[in-house]
Short mmCIF file of C-alpha atoms in Angstrom, two decimals:
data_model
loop_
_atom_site.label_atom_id
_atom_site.label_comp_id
_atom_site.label_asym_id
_atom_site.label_seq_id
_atom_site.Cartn_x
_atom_site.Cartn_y
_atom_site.Cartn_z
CA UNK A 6 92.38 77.00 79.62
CA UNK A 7 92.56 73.86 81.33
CA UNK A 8 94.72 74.94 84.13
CA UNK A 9 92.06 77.74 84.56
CA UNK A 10 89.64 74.79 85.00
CA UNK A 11 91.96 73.47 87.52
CA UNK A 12 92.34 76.73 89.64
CA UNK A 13 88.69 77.40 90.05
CA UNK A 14 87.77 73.63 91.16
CA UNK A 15 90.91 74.35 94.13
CA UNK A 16 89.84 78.10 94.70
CA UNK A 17 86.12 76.74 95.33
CA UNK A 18 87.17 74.01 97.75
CA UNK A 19 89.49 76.35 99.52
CA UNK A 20 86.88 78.99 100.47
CA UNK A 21 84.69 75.99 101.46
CA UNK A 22 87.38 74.91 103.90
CA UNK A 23 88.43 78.44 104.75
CA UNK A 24 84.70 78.67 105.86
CA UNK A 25 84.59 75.13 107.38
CA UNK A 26 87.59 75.30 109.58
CA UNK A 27 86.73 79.20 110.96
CA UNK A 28 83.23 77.69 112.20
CA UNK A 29 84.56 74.92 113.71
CA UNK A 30 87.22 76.53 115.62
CA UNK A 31 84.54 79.02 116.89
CA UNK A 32 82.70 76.17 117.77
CA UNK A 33 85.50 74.22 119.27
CA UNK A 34 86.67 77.59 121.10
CA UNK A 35 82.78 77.74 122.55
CA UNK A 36 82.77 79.92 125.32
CA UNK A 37 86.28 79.66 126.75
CA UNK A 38 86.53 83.21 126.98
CA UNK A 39 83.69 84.03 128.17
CA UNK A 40 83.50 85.44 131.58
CA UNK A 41 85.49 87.30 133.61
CA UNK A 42 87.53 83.93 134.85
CA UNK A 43 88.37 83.03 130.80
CA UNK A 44 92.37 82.33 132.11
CA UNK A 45 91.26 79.26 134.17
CA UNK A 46 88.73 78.37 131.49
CA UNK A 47 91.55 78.30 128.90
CA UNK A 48 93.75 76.18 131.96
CA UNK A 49 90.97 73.73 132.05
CA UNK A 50 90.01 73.49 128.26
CA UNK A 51 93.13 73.46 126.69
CA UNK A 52 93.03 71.13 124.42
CA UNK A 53 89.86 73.12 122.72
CA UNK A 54 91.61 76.39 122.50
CA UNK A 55 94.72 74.35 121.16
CA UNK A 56 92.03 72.67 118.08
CA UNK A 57 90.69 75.71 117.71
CA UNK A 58 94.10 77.50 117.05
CA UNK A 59 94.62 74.55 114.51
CA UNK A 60 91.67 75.14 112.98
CA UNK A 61 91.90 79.08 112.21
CA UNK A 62 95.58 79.10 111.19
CA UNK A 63 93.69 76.00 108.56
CA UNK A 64 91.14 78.98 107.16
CA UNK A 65 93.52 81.23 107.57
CA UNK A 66 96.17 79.52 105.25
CA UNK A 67 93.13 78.46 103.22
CA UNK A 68 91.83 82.25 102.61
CA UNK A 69 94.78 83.54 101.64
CA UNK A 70 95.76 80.34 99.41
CA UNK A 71 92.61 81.56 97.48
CA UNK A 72 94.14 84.62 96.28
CA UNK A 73 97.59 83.59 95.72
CA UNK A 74 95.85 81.55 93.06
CA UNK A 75 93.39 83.88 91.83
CA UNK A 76 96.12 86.67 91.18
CA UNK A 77 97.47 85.10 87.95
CA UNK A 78 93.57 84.98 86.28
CA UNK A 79 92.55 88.58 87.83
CA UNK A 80 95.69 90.42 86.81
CA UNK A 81 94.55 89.53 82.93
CA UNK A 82 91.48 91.76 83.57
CA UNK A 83 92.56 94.46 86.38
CA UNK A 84 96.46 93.97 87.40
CA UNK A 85 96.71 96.52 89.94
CA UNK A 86 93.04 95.62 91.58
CA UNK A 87 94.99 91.66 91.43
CA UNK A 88 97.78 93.14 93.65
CA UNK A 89 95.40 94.97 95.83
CA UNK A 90 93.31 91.67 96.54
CA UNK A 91 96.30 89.90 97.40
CA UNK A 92 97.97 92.57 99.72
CA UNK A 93 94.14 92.77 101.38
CA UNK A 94 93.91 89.22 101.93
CA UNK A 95 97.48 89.34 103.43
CA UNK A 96 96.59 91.52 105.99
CA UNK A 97 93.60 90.09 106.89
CA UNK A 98 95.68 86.19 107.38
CA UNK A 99 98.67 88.35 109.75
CA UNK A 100 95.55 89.54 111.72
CA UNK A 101 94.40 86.22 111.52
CA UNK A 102 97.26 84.44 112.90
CA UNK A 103 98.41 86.76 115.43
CA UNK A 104 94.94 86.35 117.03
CA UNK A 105 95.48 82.77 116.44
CA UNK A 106 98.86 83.15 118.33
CA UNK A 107 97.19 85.85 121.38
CA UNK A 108 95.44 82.19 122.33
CA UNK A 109 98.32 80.61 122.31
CA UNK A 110 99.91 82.94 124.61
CA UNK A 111 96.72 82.66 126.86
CA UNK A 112 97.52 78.88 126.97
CA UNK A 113 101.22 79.76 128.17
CA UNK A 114 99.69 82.56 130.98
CA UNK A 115 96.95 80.33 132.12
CA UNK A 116 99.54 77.48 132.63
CA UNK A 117 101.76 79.57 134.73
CA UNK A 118 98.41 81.52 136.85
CA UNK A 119 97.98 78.05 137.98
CA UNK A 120 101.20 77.85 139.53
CA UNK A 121 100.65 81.66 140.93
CA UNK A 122 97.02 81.97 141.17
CA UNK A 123 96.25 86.16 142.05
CA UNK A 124 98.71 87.32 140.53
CA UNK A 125 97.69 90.63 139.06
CA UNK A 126 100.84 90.62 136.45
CA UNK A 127 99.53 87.49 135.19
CA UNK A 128 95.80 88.81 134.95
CA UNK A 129 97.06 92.33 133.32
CA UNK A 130 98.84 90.30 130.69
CA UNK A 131 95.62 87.98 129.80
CA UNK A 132 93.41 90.59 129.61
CA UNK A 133 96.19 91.90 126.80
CA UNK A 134 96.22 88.59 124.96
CA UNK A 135 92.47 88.51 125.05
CA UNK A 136 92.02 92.19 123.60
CA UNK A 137 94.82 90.88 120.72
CA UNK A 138 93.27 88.54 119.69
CA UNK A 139 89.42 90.02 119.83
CA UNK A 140 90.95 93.14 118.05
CA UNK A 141 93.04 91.04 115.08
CA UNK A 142 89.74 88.51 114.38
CA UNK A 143 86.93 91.87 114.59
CA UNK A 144 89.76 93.75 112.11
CA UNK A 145 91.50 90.92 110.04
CA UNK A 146 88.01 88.86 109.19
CA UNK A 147 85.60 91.69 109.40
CA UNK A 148 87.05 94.90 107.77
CA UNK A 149 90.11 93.16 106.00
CA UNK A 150 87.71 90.73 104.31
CA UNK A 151 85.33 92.63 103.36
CA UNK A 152 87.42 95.27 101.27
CA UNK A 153 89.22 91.91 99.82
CA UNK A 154 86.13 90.66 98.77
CA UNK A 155 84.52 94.46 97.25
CA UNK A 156 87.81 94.24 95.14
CA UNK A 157 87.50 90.75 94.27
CA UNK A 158 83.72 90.87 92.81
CA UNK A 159 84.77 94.33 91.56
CA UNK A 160 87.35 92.47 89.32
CA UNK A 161 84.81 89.50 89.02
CA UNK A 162 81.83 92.04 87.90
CA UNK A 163 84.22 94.21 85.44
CA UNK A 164 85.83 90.79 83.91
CA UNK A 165 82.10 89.29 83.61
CA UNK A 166 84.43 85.69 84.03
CA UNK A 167 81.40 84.54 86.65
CA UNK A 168 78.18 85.66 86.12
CA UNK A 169 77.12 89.17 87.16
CA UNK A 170 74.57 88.47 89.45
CA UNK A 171 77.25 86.69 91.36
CA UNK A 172 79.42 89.31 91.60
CA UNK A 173 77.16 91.58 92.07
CA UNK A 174 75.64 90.12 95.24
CA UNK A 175 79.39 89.86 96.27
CA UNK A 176 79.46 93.50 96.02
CA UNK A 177 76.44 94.02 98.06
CA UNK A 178 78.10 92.10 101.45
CA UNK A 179 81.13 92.71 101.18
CA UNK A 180 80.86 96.40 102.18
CA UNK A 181 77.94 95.04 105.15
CA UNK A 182 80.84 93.28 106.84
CA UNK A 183 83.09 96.45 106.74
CA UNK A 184 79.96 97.56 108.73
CA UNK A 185 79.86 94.95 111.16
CA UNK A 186 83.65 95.47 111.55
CA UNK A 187 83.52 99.30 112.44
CA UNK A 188 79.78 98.88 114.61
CA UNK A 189 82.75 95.85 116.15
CA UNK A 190 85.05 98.66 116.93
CA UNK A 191 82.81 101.45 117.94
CA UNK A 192 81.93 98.98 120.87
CA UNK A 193 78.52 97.64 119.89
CA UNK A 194 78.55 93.64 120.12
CA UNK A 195 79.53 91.40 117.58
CA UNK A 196 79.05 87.85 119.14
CA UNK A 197 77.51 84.75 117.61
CA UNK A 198 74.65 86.25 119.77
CA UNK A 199 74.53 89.49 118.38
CA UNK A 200 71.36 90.56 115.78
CA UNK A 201 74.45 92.94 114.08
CA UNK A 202 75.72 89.41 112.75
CA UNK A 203 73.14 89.11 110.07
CA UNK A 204 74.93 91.59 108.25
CA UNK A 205 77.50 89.29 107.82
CA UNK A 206 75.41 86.70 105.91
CA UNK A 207 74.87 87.81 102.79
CA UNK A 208 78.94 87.32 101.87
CA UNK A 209 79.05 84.02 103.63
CA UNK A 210 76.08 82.68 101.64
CA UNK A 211 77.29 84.70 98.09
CA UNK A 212 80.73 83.08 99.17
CA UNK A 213 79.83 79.67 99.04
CA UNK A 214 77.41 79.96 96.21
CA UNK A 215 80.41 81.11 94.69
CA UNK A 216 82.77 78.09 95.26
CA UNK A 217 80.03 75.82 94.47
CA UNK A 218 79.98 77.40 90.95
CA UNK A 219 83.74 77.53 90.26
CA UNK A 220 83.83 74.04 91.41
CA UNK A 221 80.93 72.46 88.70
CA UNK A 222 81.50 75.30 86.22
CA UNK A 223 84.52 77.32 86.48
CA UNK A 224 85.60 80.45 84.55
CA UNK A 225 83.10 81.79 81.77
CA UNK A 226 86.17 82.20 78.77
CA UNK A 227 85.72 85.76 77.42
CA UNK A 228 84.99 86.19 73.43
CA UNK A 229 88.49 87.03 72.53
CA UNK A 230 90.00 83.34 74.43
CA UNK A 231 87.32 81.24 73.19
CA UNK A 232 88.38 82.82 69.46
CA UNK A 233 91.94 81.98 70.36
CA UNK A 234 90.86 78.39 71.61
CA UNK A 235 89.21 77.87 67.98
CA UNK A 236 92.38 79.17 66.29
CA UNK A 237 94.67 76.70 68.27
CA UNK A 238 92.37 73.48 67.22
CA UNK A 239 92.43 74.87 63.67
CA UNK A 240 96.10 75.08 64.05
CA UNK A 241 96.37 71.40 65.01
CA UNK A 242 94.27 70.26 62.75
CA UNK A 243 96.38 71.22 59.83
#
């Protein structure tokens, strides 16, 4: 059980820098793209937008690093929910990326509108770039996360391997981020700004509670491992 000890200290301080890094490149991106002049505010901040990049593909790679190690210890309780977690959280890290990669693109466009400034080709294709990479973030780490994280806690709850209450108020966010997510693509606003974001909260509070607990306590061992921990010291004994 030690390696299980192991894995939930680096699962905890991955969704802390999963969490870390995605604030910090929304802070670092600021208000680049704000505006309806965001290709000559990328020109003229590029280095942000290029940390900022950095930054998400860093929560990005963390997030999904979380349930590449989580599969082995869920798939003892719920195999095919284990699978599903994994798939959910791959989806929502392609999203990720490929918004990651729209501002990229809209480094590359802005570069060559200042060589052609008016050009409406230039202009058409930002305005693409921008809606990839609003679309991929609102979908991949709205509505992708949150049905990762119902079937995580749903695993977590079932298993009883953290606390319920734990679980349980994973349960409860999860599905108000799908929410935010869908009011995100029925057009209502879901800025830093916008009151809609509270909905979000719950999770990203219950998701660092979370890692702080499998960081200082790690798994709870269920009846039948701690009786085949006792049998293994008995064992070595004689």
């Amino acid at each position: 059980m030690n390696s299980d000890r192991t894995t939930a200290r680096v699962v905890g301080v991955l969704f802390i820098a999963a969490t870390v890094a995605s604030i910090l490149g929304s802070v670092a991106l600021g208000a680049v793209l704000d505006g309806p002049d965001y290709l000559a505010g990328v020109a003229a901040q590029e280095g942000r937008v290029i940390l900022a990049v950095l930054l998400f593909l860093v929560a990005a790679s963390s997030a999904f690093a979380t349930a590449f190690l989580l599969f082995p210890i869920l798939r003892r309780h719920a195999e095919g929910l284990a699978a599903g977690y994994v798939g959910l959280r791959a989806f929502e890290n392609v999203l990720y990326v490929a918004g990651a990669v729209g501002l990229l693109m809209m480094v590359t466009v802005s570069q060559s509108g200042a060589a052609t400034s008016g050009s409406a080709d230039l202009a058409l294709l930002g305005t693409a770039l921008l809606a990839l990479h609003d679309w991929s973030v609102l979908i991949g780490t709205l509505i992708f996360a949150g049905l990762g994280s119902v079937t995580l806690n749903y695993v977590l709850y079932r298993s009883r391997i953290v606390p319920r209450w734990l679980s349980l108020w994973g349960l409860i966010g999860a599905p108000l981020i799908v929410v935010y997510g869908v009011l995100g693509i029925l057009g209502f606003a879901t800025d830093l700004g916008s009151p809609f974001m509270l909905l979000a909260m719950p999770l990203a509070v219950q998701e660092m509670v979370f890692a702080g607990w499998l960081i200082v306590r790690g798994f709870e061992r269920r009846p039948w491992q701690r009786d085949q921990a006792s049998d293994v010291r008995v064992h070595v004994m004689h």
